[in-house]
Coordinates of C-alpha atoms and ligand atoms in Angstrom, one line a residue:
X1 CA -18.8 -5.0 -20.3
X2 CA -17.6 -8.2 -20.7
X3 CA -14.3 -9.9 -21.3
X4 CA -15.5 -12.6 -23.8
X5 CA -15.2 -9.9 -26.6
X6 CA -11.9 -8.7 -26.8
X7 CA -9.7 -11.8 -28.3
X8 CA -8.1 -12.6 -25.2
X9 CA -6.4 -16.0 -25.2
X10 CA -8.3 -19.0 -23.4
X11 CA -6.7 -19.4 -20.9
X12 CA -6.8 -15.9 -19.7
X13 CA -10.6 -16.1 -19.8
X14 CA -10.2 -19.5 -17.8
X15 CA -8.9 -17.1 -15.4
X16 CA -10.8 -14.5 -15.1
X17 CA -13.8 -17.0 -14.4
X18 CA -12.5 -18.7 -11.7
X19 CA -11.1 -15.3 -10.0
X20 CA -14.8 -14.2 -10.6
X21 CA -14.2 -11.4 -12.6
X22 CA -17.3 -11.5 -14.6
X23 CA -17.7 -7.3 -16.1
X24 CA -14.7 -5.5 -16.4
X25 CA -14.4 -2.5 -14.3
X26 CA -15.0 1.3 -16.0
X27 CA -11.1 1.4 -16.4
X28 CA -10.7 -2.3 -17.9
X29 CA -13.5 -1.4 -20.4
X30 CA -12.1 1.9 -21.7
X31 CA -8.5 0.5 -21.5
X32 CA -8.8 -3.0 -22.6
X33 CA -9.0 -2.4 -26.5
X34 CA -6.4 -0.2 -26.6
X35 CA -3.8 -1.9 -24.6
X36 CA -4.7 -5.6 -26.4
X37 CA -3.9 -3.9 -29.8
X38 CA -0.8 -2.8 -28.7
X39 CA -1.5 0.6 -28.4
X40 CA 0.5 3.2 -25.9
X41 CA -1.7 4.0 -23.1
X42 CA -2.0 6.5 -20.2
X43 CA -4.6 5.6 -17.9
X44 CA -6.2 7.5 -14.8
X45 CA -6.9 5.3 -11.5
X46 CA -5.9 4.2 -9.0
X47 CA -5.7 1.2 -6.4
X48 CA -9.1 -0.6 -6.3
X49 CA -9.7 0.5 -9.7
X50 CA -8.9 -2.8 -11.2
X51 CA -6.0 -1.4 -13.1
X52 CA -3.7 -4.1 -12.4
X53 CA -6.0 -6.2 -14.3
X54 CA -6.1 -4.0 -17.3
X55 CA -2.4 -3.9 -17.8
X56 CA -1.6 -7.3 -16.6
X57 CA -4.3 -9.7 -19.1
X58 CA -2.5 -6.8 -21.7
X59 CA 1.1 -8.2 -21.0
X60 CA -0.3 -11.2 -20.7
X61 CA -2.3 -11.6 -23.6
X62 CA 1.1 -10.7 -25.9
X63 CA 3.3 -12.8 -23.9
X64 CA 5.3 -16.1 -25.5
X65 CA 5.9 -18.4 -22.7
X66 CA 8.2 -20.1 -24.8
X67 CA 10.3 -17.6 -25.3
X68 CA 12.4 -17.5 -22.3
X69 CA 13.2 -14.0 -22.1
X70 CA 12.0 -10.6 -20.0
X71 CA 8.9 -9.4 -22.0
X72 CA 7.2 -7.5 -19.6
X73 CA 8.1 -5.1 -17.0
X74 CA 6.3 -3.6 -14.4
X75 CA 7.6 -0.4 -12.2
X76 CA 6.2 0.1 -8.6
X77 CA 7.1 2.6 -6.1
X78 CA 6.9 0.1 -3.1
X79 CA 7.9 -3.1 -2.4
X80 CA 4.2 -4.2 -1.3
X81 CA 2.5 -2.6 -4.0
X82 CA 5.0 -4.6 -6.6
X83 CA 4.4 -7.9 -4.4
X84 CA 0.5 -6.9 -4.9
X85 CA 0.7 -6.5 -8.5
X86 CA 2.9 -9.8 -8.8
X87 CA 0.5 -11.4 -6.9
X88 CA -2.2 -10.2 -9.9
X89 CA -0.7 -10.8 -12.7
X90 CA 0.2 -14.9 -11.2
X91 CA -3.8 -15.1 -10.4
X92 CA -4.2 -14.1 -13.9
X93 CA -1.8 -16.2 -15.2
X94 CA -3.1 -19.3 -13.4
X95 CA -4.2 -21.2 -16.1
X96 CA -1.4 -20.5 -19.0
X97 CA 1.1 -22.8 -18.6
X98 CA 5.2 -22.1 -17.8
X99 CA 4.7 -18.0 -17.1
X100 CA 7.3 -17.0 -14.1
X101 CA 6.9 -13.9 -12.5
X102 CA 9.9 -12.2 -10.3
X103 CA 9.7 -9.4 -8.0
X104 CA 13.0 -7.5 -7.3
X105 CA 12.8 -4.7 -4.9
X106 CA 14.7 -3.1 -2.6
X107 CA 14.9 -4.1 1.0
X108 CA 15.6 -7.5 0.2
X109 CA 19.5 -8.5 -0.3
X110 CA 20.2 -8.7 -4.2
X111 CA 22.5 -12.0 -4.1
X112 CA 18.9 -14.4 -4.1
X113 CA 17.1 -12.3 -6.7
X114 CA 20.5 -12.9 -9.1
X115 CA 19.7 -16.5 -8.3
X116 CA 16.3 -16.5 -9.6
X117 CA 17.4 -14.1 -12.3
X118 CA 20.0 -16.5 -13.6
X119 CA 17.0 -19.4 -14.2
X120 CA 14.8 -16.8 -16.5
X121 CA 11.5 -15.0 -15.7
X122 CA 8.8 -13.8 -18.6
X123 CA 7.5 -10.8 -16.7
X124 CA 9.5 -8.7 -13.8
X125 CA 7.8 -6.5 -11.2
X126 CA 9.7 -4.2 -9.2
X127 CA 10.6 -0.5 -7.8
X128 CA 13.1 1.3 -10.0
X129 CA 16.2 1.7 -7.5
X130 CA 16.8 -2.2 -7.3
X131 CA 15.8 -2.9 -11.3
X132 CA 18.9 -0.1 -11.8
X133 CA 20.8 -2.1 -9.7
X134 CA 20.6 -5.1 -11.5
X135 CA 21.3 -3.4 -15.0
X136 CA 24.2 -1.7 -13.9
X137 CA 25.3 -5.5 -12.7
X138 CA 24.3 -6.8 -15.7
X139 CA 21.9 -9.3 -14.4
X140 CA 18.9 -8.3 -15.6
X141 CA 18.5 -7.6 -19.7
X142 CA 15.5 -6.3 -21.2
X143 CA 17.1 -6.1 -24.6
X144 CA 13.9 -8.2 -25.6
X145 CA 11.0 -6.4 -23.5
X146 CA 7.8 -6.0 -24.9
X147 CA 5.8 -3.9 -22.7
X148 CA 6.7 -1.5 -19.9
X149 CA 4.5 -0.5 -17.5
X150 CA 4.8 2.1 -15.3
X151 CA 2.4 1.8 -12.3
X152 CA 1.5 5.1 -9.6
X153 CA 3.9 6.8 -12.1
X154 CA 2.8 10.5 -9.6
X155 CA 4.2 7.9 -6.6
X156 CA 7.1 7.1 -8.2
X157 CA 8.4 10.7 -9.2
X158 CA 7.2 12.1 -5.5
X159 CA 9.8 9.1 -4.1
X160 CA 12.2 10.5 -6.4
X161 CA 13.3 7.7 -8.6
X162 CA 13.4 10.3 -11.5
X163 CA 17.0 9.3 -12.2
X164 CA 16.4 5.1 -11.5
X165 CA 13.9 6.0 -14.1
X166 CA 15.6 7.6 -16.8
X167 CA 18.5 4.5 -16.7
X168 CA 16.0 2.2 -17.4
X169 CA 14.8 3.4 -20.0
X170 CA 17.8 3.8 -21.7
X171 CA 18.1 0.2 -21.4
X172 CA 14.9 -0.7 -23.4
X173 CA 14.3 -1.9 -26.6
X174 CA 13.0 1.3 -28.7
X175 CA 10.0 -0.6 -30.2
X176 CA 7.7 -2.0 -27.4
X177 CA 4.3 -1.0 -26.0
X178 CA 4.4 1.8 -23.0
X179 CA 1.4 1.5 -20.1
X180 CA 1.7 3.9 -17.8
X181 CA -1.3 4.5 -15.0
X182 CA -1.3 7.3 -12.2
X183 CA -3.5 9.1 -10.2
X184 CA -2.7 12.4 -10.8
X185 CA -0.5 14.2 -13.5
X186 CA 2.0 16.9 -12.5
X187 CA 4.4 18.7 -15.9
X188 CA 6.8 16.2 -15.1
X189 CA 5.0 13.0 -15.7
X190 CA 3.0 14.5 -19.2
X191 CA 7.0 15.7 -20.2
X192 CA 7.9 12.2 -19.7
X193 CA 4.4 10.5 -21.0
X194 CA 5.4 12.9 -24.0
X195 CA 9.4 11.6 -24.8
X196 CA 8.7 8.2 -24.0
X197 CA 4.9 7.0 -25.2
X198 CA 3.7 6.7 -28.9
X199 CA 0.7 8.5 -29.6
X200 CA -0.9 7.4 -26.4
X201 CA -4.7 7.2 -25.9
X202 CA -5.4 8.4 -22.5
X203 CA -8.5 6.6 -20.7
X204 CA -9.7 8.6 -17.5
X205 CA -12.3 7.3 -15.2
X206 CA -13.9 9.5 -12.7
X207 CA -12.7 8.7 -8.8
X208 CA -14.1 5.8 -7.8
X209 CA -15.5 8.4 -4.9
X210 CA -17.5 10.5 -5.3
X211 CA -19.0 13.0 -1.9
X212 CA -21.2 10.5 -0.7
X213 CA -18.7 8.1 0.3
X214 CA -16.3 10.5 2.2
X215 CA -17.7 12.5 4.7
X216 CA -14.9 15.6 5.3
X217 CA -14.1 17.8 8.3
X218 CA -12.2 20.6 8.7
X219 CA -11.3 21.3 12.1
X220 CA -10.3 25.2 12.9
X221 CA -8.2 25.5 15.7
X222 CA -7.3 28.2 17.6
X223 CA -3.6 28.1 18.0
X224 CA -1.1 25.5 17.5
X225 CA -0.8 24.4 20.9
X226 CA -4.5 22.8 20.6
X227 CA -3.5 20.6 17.5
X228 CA -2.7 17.5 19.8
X229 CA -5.7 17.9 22.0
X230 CA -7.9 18.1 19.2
X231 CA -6.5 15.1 17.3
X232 CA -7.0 12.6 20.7
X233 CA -10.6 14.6 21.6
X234 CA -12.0 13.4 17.7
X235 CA -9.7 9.9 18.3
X236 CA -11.8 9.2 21.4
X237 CA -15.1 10.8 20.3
X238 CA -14.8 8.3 16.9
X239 CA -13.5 5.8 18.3
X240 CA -11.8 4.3 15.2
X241 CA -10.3 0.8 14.9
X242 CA -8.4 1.1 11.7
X243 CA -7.2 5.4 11.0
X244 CA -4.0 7.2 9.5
X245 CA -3.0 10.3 10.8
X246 CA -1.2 11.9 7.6
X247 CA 1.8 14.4 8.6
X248 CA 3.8 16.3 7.2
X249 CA 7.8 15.7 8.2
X250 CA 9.1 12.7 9.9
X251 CA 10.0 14.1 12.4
X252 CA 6.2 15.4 13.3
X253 CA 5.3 11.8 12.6
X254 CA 7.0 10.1 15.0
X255 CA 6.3 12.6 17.5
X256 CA 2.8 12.6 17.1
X257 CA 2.8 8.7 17.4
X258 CA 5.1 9.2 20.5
X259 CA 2.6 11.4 22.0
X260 CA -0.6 9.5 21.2
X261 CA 1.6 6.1 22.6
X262 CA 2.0 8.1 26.0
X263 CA -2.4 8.8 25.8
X264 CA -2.3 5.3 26.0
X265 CA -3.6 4.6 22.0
X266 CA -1.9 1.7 20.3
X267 CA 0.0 4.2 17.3
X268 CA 2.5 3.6 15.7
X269 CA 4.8 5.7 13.0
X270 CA 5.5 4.9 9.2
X271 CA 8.4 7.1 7.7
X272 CA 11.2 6.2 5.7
X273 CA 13.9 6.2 8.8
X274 CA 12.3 2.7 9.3
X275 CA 14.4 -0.1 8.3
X276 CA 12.2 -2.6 6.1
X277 CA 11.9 -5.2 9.4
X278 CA 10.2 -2.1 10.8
X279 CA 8.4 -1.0 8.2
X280 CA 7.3 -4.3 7.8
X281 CA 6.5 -5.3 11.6
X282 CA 5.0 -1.8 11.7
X283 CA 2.3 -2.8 8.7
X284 CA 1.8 -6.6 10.0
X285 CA 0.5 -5.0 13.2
X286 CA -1.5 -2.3 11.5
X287 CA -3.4 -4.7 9.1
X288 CA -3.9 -7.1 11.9
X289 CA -5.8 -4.7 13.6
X290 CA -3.2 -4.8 17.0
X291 CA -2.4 -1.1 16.5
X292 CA -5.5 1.2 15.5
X293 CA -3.4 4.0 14.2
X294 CA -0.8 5.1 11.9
X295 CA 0.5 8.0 11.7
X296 CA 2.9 8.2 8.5
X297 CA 4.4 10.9 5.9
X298 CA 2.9 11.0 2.9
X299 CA 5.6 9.1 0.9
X300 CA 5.8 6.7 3.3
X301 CA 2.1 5.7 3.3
X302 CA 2.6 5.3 -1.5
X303 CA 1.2 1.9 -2.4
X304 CA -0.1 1.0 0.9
X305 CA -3.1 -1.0 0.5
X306 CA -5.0 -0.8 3.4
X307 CA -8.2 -2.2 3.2
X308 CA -11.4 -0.5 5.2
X309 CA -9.9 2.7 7.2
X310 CA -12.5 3.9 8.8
X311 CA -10.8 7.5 9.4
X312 CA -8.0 9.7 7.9
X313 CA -6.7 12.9 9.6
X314 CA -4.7 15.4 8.5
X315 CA -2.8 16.8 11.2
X316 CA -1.6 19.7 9.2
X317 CA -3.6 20.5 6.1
X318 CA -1.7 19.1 2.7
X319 CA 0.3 21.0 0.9
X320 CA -1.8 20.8 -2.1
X321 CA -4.9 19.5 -3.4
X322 CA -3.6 16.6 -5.2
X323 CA -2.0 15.5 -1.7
X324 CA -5.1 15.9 0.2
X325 CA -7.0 13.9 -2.8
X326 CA -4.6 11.1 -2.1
X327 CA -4.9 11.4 2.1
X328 CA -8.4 11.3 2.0
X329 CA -8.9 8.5 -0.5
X330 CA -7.4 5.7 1.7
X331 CA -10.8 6.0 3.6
X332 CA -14.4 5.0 2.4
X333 CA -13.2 2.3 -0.2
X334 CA -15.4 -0.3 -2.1
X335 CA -18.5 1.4 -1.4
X336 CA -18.3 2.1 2.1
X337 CA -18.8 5.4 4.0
X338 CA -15.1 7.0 5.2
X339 CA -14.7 10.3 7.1
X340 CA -11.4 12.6 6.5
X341 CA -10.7 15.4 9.4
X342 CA -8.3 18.2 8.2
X343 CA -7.0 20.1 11.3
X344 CA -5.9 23.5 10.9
X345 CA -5.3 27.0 12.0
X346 CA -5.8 30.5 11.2
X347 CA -2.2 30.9 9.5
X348 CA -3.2 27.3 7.1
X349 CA -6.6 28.9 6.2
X350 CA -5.2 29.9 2.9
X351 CA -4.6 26.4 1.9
X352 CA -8.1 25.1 3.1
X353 CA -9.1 28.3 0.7
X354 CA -7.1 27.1 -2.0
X355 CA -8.8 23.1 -1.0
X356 CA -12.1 24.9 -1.7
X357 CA -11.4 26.7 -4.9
X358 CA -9.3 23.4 -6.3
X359 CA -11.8 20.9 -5.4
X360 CA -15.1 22.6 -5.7
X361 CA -15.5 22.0 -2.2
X362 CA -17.1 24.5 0.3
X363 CA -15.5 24.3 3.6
X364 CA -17.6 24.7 6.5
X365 CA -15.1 24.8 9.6
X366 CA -15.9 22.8 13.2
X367 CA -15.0 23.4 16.3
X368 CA -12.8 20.7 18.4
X369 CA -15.2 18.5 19.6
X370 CA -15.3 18.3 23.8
X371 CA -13.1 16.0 25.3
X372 CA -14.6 13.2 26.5
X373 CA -13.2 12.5 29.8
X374 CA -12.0 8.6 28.6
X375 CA -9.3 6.8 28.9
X376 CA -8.0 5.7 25.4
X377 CA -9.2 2.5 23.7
X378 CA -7.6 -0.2 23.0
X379 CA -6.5 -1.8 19.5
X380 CA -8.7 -5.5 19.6
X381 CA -5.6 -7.2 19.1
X382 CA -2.4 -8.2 20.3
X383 CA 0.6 -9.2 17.8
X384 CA 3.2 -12.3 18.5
X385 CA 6.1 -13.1 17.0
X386 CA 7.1 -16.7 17.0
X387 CA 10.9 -17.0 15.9
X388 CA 10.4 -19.0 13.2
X389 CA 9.1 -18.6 10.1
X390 CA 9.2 -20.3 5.8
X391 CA 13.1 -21.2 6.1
X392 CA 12.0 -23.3 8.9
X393 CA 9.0 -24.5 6.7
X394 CA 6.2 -22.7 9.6
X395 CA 2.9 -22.3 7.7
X396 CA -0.1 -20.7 8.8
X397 CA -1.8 -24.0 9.7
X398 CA 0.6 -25.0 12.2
X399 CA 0.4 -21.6 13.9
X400 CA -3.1 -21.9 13.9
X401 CA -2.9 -25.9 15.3
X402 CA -0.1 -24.8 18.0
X403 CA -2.6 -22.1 19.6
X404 CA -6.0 -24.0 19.0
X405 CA -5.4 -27.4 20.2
X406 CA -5.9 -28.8 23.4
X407 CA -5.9 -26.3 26.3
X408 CA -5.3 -23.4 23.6
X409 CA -7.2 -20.4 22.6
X410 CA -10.2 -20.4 20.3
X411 CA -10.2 -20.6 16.4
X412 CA -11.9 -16.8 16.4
X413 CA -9.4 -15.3 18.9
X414 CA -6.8 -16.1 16.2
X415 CA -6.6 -13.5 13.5
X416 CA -3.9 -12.7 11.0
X417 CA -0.8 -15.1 10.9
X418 CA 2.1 -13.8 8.7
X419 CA 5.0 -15.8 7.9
X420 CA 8.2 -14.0 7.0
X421 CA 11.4 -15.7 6.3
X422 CA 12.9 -16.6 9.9
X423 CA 9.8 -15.6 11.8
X424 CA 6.3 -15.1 11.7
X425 CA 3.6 -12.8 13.5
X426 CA 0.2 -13.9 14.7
X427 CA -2.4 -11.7 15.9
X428 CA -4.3 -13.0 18.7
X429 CA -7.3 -11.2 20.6
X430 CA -6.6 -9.0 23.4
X431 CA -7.5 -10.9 26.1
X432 CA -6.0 -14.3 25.0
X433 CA -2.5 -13.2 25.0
X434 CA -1.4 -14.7 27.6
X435 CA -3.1 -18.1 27.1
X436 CA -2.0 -17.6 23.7
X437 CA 1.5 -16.8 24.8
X438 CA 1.4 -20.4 27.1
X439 CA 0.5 -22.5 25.1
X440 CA 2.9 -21.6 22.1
X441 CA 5.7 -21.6 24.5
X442 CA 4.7 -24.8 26.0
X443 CA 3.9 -26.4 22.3
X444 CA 5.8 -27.6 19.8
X445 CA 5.6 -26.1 16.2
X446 CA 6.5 -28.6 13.4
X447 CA 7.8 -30.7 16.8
X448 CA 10.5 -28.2 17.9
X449 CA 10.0 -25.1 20.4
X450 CA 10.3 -21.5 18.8
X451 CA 10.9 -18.2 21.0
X452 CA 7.8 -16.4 21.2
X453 CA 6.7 -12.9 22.3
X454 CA 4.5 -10.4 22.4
X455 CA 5.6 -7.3 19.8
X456 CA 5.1 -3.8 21.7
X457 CA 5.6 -0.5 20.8
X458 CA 9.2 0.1 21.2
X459 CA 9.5 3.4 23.3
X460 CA 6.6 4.6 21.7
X461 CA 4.1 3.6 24.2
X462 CA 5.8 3.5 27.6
X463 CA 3.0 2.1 29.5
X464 CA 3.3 -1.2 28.0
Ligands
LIG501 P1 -6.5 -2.9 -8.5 O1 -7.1 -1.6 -8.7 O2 -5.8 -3.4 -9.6 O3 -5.7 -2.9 -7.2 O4 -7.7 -3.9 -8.2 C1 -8.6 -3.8 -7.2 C2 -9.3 -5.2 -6.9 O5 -10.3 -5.5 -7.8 C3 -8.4 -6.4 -6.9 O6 -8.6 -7.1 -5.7 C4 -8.8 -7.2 -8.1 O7 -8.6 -8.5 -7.8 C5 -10.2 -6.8 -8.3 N1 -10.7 -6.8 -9.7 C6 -10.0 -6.3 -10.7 N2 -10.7 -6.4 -11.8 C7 -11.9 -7.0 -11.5 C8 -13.1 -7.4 -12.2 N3 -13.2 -7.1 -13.5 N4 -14.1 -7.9 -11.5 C9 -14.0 -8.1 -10.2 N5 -12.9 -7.8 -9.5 C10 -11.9 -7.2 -10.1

């Protein structure tokens, strides 16, 4: 189980032992041998799996930093799970000298990443529609790739970028190693695993969770009109600080989130009719605990990596078993314990059936718990946005200095500070807002004074 074994380079190993990475996972094991002799491989995990890893120290490993060309590329579905994976493959890279990594996805204007583009990268990482883009411009070639990696391939075929997909690979060179990982594998993956991989050796690993670590719930309802009730009577009866509520429409999704708002929780809704400042204000405040729950589509919550939900609810049963695989497997992660509730009524029961005979599960319907006659908790944190962020050099440091210093607000009260371009969000606890909001408005940051304010649910919570 070890990495000294393989013939990985130096430097990689140099890496792996200051990241700490002493065994290699079940997935690195079975895949590692394969993909470091160049083999075509199909490989079964998911996030958390530590399959970045195995397909990166494989890119890696055949990679010529002298050779200033694209030799790797790496598909995502999402913007943050490409900017995850860049991040990985960089912390493995650490110690080799000269490797650049570029990310180029969509939401981000294209003039920039032609910049960057124009100076040369080794390995790119990015989400199909924008990596079209720049092939049609003719500002990206790949006439030289080496390897091709396609990452939450099941993702990336749900978001539809079949046809993003099939121009890029006509735009590779025939001869090159094909690394292709996904969690589940519908016809039209294995038809295109089929046309596209040579003799692939497919590595499985069995989910990283097994019974134990998800409790499930299905909740049978009586009629449809009971499906909101019942959602806020398990919200306040659990009590969650980090859940998703999975729907299944947009539309539903921000309703429900509308709803909940007007219960007085902090929700708020993840669909694609966000615009990416939304989407990404919308997962600032979510990981930084000042909103406790999301409620979000299924395509809209691909390649999130949220760490430590305590809940997920289904607030219609999934339309199939691989979906409600997926929903329920954002909960109980590294080791912990998770609990999923499925809602759902009489005329659903022949999905939950379905659930049972697909998953070997046997479904043992509740009730809706009692309403406890509370008033709805509160998320532990507040978010601010301070209007200014990396163009005007702000680092987390001086966010942190500006609300700690004299008269401010204690180190622990702080929590997440992320810096975007032109402005930057800082979680602060609940009940130092406002000493929080003082003192950044009467302080200077990097000795000028930003606009600051407190980030609230835009119409979704109308008591705030
Ligand atoms: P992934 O499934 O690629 O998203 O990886 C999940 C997490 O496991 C990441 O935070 C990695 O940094 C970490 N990781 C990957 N491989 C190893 C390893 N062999 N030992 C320890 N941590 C690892």
């Amino acid at each position: 189980m070890s990495f000294s074994n393989l013939g990985l380079q130096p430097a990689l190993l140099e890496s792996l032992s200051s990241l700490g990475y002493e065994t290699m996972t079940p997935i690195q094991a079975q895949s590692l041998p394969y993909i470091l002799a160049g083999q075509d491989v199909i490989g079964q995990g998911k996030t958390g799996s530590g399959k970045t890893a195995a397909f990166g120290l494989g890119l890696l490993n055949r990679l010529d930093p002298e050779r200033f060309e694209v030799q790797a590329l790496v598909l995502c579905p999402t913007r943050e799970l490409a900017d995850q994976v860049a991040r990985e493959i960089r912390r493995l890279a650490r110690a080799t000298a000269n490797v650049k990594v570029l990310t180029l996805c969509g939401g981000t204007p294209i003039g920039p990443q032609i910049g960057s583009l124009a100076h040369g990268a080794h390995i790119i990482v990015g989400t199909p529609g924008r990596i079209e883009d720049h092939l049609r411009k003719g500002t990206l070639n790949l006439n030289r790739l080496e390897t091709l990696v396609l990452d939450e391939a099941d993702r990336m075929f749900d978001m539809g970028f079949q046809s993003a997909l099939e121009a890029i690979f006509g735009c590779v060179p025939g001869k090159r190693q094909n690394l292709l990982f996904s969690a589940t594998f519908p016809e039209e993956i294995q038809k295109v695993a089929e046309r596209l991989m040579h003799k692939p050796v497919r590595v499985q690993v069995a989910e990283s969770h097994d019974d134990s670590s998800i409790r499930q719930h299905f909740i049978r309802l009586q009629d449809e009109n009971q499906r909101m009730n019942a959602l806020c009577a398990l919200l306040l009866k659990l009590r969650p600080e980090s859940s998703v509520v999975f729907c299944n429409t947009r539309r539903e999704t921000q309703e429900v989130a509308d709803e909940l708002g007007r219960e007085g929780f902090d929700a708020l809704a993840l669909h694609g009719d966000l615009e990416q400042k939304e989407r990404d204000q919308t997962l600032v405040r979510f990981a930084n605990k000042s909103a406790s729950i999301l409620v979000a589509t299924d395509v809209a919550a691909r390649g999130l990596d949220i760490e430590s939900l305590d809940a997920v609810f289904n607030y219609h049963i999934a339309r199939d078993s691989d979906v409600h695989t997926h929903r329920i497997g954002r909960t109980g992660r590294a080791g912990e314990q998770g609990s999923a509730y499925t809602l759902y009524t009489e005329k659903e029961s022949h999905k939950a059936v379905r659930l049972e005979a697909e998953l070997d599960l046997s479904i043992e319907p509740e009730p809706v718990p009692e309403r406890v006659d509370e008033r709805a908790y509160k998320a532990p944190m507040v978010t601010l946005q301070i209007d200014g962020g990396r163009k005007q050099k702000v680092r987390p440091g001086d966010v942190l200095g500006a609300l700690t210093g004299e008269k401010g607000i204690a180190g622990k009260q702080v929590g997440r500070i992320n810096i975007f371009d032109q402005w930057a969000y800082v979680a602060v606890a609940r009940d130092a807002k406002k000493a929080a909001l003082q003192k950044l408005r009467d302080g200077k940051l990097k000795g000028r004074s930003f606009r600051v304010r407190e980030i609230s649910n835009r119409g979704a919570n109308p008591r705030q």
